[in-house]
Coordinates of C-alpha atoms and ligand atoms in Angstrom, one line a residue:
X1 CA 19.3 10.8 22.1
X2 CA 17.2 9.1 25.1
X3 CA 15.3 11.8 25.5
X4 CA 14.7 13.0 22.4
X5 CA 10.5 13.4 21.8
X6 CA 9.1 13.0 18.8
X7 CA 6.0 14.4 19.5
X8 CA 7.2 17.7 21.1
X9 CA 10.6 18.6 18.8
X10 CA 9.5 22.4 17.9
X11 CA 11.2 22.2 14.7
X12 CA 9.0 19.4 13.6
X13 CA 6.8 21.2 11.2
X14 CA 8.4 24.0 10.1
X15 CA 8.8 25.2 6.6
X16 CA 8.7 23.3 3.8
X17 CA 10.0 19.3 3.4
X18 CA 10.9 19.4 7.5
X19 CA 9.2 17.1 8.2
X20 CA 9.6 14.0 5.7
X21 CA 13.6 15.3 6.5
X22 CA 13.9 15.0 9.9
X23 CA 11.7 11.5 10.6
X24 CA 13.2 9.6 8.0
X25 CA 16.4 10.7 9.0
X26 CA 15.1 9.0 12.2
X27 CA 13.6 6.3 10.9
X28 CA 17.0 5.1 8.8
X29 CA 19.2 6.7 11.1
X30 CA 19.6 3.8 13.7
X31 CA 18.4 6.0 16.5
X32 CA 17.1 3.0 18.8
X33 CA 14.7 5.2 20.9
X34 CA 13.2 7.1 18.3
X35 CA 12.5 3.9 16.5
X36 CA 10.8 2.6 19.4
X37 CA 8.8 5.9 20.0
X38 CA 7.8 5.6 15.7
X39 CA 6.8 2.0 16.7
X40 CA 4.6 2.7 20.4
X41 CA 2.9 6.2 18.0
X42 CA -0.1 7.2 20.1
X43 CA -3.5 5.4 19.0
X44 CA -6.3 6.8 18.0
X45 CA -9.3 4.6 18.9
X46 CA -12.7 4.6 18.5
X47 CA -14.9 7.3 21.1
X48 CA -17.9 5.2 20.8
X49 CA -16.4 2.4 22.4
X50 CA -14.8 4.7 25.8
X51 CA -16.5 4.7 28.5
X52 CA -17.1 8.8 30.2
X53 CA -14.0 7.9 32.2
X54 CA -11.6 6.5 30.1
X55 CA -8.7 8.8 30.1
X56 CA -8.8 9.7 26.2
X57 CA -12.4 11.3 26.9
X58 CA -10.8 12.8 30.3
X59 CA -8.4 14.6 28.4
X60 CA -10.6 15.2 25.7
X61 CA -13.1 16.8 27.6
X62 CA -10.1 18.7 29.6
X63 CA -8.7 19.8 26.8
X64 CA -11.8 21.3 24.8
X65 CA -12.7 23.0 28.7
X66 CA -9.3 24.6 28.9
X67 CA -9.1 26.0 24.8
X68 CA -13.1 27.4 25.9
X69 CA -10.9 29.3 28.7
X70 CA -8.2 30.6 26.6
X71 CA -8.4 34.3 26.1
X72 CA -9.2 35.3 22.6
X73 CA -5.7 36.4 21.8
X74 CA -4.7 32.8 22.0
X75 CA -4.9 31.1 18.5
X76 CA -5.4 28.4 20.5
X77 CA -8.6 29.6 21.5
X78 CA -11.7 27.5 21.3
X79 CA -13.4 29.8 18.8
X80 CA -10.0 30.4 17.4
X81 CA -9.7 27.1 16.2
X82 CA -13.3 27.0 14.5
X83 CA -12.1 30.4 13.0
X84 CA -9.3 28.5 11.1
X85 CA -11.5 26.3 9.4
X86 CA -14.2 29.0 8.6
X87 CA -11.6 31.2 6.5
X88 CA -9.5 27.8 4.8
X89 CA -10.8 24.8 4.8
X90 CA -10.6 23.2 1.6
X91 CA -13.7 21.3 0.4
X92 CA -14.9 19.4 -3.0
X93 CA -11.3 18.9 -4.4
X94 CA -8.6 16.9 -3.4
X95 CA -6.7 19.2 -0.7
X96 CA -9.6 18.0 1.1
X97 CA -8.0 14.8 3.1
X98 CA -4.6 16.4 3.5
X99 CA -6.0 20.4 5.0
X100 CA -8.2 18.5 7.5
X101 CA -5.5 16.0 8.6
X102 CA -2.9 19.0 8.9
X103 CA -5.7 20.5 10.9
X104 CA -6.4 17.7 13.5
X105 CA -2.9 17.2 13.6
X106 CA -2.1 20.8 15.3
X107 CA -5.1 20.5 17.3
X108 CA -4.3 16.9 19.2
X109 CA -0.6 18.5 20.0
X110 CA -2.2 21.9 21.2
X111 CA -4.9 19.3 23.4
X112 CA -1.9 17.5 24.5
X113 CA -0.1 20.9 25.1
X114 CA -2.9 22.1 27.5
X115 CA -3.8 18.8 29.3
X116 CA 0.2 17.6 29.9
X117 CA -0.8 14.4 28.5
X118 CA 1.4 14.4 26.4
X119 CA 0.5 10.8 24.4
X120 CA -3.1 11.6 24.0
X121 CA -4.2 10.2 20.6
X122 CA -7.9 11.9 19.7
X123 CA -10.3 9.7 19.3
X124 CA -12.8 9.0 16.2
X125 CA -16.1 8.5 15.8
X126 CA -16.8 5.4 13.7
X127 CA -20.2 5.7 12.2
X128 CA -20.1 2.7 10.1
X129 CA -20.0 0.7 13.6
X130 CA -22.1 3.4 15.6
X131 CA -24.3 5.6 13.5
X132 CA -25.9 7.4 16.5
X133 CA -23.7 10.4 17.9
X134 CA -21.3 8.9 20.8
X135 CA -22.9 8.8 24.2
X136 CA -20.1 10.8 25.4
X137 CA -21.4 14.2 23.5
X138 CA -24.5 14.4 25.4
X139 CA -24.2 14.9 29.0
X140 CA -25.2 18.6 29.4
X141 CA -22.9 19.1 31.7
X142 CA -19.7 18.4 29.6
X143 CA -17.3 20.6 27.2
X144 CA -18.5 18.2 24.8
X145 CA -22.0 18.7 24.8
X146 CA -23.2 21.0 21.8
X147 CA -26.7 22.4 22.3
X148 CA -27.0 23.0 18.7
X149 CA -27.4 20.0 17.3
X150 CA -31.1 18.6 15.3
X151 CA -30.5 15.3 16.3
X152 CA -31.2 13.3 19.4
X153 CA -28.8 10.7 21.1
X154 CA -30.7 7.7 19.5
X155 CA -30.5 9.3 16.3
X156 CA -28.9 7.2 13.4
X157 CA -27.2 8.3 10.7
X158 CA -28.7 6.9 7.2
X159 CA -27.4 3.3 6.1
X160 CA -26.8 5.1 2.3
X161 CA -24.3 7.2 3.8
X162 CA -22.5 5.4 6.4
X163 CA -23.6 1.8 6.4
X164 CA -20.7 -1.3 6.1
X165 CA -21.3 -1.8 2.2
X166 CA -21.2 1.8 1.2
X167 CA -17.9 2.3 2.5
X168 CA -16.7 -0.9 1.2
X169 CA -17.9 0.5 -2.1
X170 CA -15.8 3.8 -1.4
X171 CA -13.1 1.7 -0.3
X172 CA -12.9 -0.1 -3.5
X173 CA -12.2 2.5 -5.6
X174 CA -8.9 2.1 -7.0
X175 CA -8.4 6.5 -8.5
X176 CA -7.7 8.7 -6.1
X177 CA -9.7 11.7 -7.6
X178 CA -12.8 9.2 -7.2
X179 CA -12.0 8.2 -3.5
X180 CA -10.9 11.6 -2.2
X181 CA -12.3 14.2 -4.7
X182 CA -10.5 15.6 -8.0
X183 CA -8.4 18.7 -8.4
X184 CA -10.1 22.1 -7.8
X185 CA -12.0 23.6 -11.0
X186 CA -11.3 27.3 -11.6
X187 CA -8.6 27.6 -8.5
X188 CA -11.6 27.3 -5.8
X189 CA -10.6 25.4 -2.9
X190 CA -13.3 26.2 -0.2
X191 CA -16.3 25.4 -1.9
X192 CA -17.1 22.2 -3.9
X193 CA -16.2 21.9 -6.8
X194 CA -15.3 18.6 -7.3
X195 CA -16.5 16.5 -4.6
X196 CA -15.6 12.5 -4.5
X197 CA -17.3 10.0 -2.4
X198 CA -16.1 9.8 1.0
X199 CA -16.0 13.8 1.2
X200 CA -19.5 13.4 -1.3
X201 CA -21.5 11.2 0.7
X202 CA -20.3 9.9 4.4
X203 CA -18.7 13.2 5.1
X204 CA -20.9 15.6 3.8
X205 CA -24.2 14.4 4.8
X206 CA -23.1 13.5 8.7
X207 CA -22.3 17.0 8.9
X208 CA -25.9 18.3 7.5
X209 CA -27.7 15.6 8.9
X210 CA -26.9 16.9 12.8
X211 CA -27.7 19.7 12.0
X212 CA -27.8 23.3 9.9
X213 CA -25.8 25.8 12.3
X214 CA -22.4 24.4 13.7
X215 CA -22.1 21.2 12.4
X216 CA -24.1 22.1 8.8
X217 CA -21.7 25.2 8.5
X218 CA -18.0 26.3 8.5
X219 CA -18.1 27.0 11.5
X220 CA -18.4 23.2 12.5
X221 CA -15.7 22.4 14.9
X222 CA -17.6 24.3 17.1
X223 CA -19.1 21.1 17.6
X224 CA -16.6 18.6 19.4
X225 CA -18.0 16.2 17.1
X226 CA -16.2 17.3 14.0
X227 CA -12.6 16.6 14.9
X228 CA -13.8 13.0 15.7
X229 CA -15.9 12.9 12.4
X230 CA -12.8 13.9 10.6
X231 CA -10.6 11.8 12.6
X232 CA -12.6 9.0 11.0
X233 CA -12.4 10.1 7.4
X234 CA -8.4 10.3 8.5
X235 CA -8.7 6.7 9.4
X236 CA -10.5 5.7 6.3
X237 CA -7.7 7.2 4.0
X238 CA -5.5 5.7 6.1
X239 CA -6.9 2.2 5.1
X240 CA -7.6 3.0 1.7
X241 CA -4.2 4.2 1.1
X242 CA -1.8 2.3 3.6
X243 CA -3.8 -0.9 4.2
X244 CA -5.2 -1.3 1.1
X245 CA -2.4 0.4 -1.4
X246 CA -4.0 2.5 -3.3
X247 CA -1.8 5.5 -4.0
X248 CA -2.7 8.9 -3.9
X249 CA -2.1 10.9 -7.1
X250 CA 1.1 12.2 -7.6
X251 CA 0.0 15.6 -9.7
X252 CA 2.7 18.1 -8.3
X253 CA 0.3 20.6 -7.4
X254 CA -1.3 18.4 -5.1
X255 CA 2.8 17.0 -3.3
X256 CA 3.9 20.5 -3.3
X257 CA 0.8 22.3 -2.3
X258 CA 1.6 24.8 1.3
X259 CA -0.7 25.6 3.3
X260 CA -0.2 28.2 5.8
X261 CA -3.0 28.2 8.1
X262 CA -2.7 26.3 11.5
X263 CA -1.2 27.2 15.1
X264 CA 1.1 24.6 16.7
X265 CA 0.7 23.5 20.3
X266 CA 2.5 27.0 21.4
X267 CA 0.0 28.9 19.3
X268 CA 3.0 29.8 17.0
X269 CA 1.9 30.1 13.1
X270 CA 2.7 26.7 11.5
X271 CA 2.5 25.6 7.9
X272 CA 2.3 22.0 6.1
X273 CA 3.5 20.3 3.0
X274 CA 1.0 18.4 1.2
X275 CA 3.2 15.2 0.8
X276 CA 4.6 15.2 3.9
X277 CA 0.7 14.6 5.3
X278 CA 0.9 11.3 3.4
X279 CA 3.5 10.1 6.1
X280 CA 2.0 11.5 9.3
X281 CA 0.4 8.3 10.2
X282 CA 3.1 6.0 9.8
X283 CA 5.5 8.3 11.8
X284 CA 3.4 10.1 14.8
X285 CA 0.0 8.1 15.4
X286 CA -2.1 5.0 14.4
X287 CA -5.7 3.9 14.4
X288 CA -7.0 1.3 16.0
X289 CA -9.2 -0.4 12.8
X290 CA -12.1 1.6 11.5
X291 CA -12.6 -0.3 8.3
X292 CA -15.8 -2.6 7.7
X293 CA -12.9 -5.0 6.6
X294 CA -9.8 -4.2 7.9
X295 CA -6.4 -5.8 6.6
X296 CA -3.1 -5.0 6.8
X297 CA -0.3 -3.5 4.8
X298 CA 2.1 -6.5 3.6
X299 CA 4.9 -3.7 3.0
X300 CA 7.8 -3.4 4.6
X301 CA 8.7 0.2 6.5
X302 CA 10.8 1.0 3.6
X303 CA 8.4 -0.2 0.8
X304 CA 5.6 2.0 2.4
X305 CA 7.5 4.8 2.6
X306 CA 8.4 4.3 -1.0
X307 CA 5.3 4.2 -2.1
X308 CA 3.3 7.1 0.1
X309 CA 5.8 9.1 -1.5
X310 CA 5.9 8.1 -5.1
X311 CA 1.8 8.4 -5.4
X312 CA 0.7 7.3 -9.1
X313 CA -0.9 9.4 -11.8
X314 CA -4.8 10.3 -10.6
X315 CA -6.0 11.7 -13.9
X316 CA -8.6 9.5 -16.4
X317 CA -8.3 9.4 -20.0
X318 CA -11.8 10.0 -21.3
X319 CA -12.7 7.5 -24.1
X320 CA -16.1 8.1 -24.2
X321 CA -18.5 11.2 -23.0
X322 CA -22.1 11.4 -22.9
X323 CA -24.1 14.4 -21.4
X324 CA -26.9 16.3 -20.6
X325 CA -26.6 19.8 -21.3
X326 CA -29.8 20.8 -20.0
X327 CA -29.7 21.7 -16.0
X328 CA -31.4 19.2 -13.9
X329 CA -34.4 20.9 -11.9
X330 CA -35.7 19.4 -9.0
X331 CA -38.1 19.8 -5.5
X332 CA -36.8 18.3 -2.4
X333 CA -39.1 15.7 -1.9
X334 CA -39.6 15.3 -5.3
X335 CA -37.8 13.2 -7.9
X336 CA -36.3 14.4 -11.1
X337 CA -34.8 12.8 -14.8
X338 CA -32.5 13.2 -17.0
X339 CA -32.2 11.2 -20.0
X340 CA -29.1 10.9 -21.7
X341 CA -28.6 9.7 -25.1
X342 CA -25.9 6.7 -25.3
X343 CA -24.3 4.7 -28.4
X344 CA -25.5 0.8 -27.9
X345 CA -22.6 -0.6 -26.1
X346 CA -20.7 2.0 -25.3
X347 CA -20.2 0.7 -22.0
X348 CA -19.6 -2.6 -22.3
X349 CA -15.9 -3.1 -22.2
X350 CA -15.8 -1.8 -18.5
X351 CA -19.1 -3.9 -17.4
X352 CA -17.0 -7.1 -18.3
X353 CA -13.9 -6.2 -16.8
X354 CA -13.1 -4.9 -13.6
X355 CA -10.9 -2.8 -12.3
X356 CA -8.7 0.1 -14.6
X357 CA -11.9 1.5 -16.1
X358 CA -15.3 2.9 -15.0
X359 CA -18.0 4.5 -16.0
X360 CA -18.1 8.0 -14.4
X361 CA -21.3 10.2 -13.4
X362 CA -20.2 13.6 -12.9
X363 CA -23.1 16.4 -11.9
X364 CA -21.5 19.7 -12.6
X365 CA -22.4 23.3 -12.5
X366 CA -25.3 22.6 -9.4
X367 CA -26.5 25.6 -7.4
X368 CA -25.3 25.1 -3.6
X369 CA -28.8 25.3 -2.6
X370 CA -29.7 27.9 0.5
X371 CA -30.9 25.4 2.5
X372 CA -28.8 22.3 2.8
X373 CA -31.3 19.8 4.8
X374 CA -31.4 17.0 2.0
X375 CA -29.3 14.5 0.0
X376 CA -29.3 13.4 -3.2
X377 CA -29.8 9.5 -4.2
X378 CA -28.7 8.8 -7.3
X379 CA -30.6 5.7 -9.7
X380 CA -30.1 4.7 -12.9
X381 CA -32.3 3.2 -15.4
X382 CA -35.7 3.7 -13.4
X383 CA -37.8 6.9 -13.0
X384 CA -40.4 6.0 -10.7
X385 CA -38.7 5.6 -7.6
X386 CA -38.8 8.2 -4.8
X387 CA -37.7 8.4 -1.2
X388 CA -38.7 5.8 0.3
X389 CA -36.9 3.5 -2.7
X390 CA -34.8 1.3 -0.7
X391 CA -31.1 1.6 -1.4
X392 CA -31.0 -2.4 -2.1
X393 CA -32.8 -1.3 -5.6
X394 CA -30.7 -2.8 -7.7
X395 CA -30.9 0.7 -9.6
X396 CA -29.5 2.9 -7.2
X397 CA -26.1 4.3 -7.5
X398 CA -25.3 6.4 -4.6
X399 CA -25.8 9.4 -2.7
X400 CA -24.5 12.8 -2.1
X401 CA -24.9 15.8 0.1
X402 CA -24.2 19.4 0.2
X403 CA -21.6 21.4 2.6
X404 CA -21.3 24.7 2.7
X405 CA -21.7 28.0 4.7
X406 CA -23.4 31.3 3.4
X407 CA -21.6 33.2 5.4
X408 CA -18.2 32.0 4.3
X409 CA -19.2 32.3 0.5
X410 CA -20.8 35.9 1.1
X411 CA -17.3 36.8 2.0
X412 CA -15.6 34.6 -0.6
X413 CA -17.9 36.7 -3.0
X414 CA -16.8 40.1 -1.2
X415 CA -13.2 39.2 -1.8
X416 CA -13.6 38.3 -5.4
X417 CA -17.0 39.6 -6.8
X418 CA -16.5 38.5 -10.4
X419 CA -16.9 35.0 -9.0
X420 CA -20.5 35.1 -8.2
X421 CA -22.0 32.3 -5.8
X422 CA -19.9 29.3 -6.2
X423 CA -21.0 26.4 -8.6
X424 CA -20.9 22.4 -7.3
X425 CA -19.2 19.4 -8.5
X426 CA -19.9 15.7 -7.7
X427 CA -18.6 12.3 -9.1
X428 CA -20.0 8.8 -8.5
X429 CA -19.0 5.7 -9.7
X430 CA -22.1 4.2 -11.6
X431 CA -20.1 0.9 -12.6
X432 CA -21.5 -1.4 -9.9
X433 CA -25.0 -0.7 -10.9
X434 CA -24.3 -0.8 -14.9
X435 CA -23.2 -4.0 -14.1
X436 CA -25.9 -5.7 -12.2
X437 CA -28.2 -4.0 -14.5
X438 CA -26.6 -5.3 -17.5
X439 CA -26.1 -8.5 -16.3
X440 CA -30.5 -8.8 -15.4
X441 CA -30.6 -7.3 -18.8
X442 CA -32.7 -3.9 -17.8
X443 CA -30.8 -1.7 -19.7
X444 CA -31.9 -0.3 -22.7
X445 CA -29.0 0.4 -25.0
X446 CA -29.9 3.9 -26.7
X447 CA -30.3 5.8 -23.0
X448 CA -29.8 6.1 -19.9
X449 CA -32.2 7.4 -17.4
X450 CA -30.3 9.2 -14.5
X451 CA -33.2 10.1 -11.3
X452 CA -31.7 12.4 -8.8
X453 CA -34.1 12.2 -5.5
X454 CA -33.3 15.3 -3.3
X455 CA -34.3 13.3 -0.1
X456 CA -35.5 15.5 2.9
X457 CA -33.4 14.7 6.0
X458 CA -35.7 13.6 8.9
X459 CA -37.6 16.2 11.4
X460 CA -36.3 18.4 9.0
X461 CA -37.9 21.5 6.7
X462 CA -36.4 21.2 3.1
X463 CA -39.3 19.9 1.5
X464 CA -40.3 22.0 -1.4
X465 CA -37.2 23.8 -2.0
X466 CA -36.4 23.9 -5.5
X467 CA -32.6 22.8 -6.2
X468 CA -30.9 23.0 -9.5
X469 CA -28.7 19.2 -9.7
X470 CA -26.5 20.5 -12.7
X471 CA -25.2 19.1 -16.0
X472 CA -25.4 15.1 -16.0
X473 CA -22.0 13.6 -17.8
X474 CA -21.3 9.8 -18.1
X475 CA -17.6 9.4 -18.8
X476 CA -16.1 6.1 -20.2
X477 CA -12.7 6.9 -17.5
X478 CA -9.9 5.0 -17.5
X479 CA -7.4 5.2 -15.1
Ligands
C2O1 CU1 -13.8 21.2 6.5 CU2 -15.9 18.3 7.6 O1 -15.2 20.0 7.1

């Protein structure tokens, strides 16, 4: 068994439930080596902090130059592999996390595959820590470099989006659907439906803010700067769900969910299991820390995989539901209101206590707009606030962002024309700021004022574009 490899065994992957069998069959099997190679799992580190010649950006580079030279046969092909996400990615529901890290998955073993390096870990890019695009995506020269991209090198992402309290904020929240978005609405899977915060805000806007062809579209890992920009969201879940213990929901259509769309290192078709993504990084890589406060999991190895595995029930039970049924109009650039009528009080139980229940903003039924170079803040209780409101307004609540491709939904709406242009769905948890404006008494019992600012991103055009934000819903949820 000395030389059995983890990393390379073909069978790995295959079919259904192979993969949980064969690595815990490992892990409790007493095999000494393959312990070992579970404990010394390749690790992904952080790209911002490699110099050009560190070897993991050698073999990075090395490895996008040699998929550029594949011939376009190979579905390990450069443009191949952008293909892949084009026509399946999921987006806006919860298949989100576990497609993408499928996805980077097969792509690290084919980079490995075509470098011979056969530990390499890809790197992330952590913008909490470095909100400017990584120094190593610029030089001209390199397989890395993208000319497409609207932003510069000095460039920095927006604080609402990526900044250290923000994803603390995400972090915290203790229901899957509102960490990692909810379950599809009306069986769409590429196109948002039901977008949660990390894919909502950090993920979403980094990919419109660089810019509105590769990395604004579905055609995005075009850019080497996706599979690090995913790689982070990867190690975020990671935290959230490992370090942290929050469990992931347990709904069988998310566990037993297939999806067939990925090439292994060989470029032979290859399929994955929803729950068996759950234990990819305790069994074949690890992250050096990417959380604003990192801790570690007190579990033991058979606690943890325990509980990846057992997952807890995601869904809320709606006590209390409050909307508006009129759409919410707005310009970018310009702010827009929606009242919504409220019983006195109706919030108060889960102002005072923490934790298993929230008040909910959902925006449903919002046009994905044409142009996508904007976010959305969110603030409550206040109508006169515009761009330029700071985020540490006590009344603001959070922000979103559109991804989308019109290419990919023109031929979504080929394939299915009774589907018409897909229809967006975003949830933020308004609790924090219900609470600190309850507590300084600004809140006015009978409404509540909900101000979506479609907020142009820099050097950009989108101002003026008129964008339809949706139904409003507050949701007394608990989980
Ligand atoms: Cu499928 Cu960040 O994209």
């Amino acid at each position: 068994m000395a030389d059995f490899d983890l990393f390379s065994r073909r069978d790995f992957m295959k079919g259904a439930g192979a993969f949980s069998a064969v690595v815990l069959a490992m892990w409790t099997g007493g095999c000494e080596a393959c312990l070992k190679q579970i404990q010394d799992r390749p690790m992904r580190k952080n790209i911002a902090n490699l110099s050009a010649s560190d070897p993991i950006v050698q073999t990075y580079k090395a490895a996008v130059a040699a998929m550029k030279g594949l011939s376009s046969n190979d579905p390990r092909n450069w443009h191949n592999q952008a293909n892949i996400h084009f026509n399946n990615c999921t987006h806006g529901n919860w298949f989100f996390l576990p497609w993408h890290r499928g996805y980077l998955l097969y792509f690290e073993r084919i980079c490995r595959q075509l470098t011979g390096d056969s530990k390499f870990a890809l790197p992330y890019w952590n913008w909490t820590a470095h909100p400017a695009v990584p120094d190593v995506f610029w030089d001209t020269s390199s397989p890395l470099y993208d000319p497409n991209r609207g932003v510069t090198q000095t460039t920095q992402a927006d604080p609402s989006w990526v900044g250290a309290p923000v994803i603390q904020n995400i972090l915290s929240q203790t229901n899957f659907e509102l960490f990692a978005s909810g379950p599809p609405i009306g069986g769409q899977l590429h196109f948002a439906t039901n977008t949660g915060m990390l894919e909502g805000n950090p993920h979403n806007n980094i990919h419109g803010w660089i810019d509105s062809s590769d990395m604004g579209s579905f055609m995005s890992p075009l850019d080497p700067v996706f599979w690090t920009h995913h790689n982070m969201l990867d190690c975020l879940w990671v935290d959230w769900n490992i370090n942290l213990g929050n469990s992931n929901t347990n709904d069988p259509s998310w566990v037993n969910q297939q999806f067939h769309d990925f090439f292994d290192e060989n470029g032979n078709a290859a399929s994955i299991t929803v729950i068996d993504t759950v234990l990819y990084p305790i069994f074949l890589y690890q992250f050096e820390p990417c959380a604003p406060n990192e801790i570690q999991s007190k579990k033991t190895k058979a606690q943890l995989q325990q509980f990846l595995k057992q997952g807890a029930p995601s869904k809320w039970q709606v006590s209390k539901h409050f909307e508006l049924a009129q759409s919410v109009r707005a310009e970018v650039g310009k702010t827009a209101t929606g009242s919504i009528k409220i019983e006195p009080n109706a919030f108060s139980g889960a102002l005072e206590s923490s934790g298993k229940t929230a008040v909910v903003l959902t925006l449903s039924e919002v046009e994905i707009p044409e142009k996508r170079d904007f976010f959305v803040r969110v603030f409550l209780g206040k109508r006169d606030v515009s761009a330029q409101t700071p985020i540490e307004d006590p009344h603001y609540a959070g922000s979103f962002a559109f991804f989308s491709d019109e290419a990919a939904m023109k031929k979504h709406q080929a394939a299915d024309a009774a589907a018409g242009r897909p229809k967006a769905g975003f949830i933020v948890n308004i609790t924090p700021t219900l609470r600190k404006l309850s507590q300084a008494g600004s809140l006015s019992g009978k409404a509540l004022d909900v101000t979506l600012v479609p907020v142009p991103y820099e050097h950009r055009n989108a101002v003026g574009q008129q964008v339809i934000l949706g139904k409003l819903d507050l949701k007394l949820a608990s989980f």
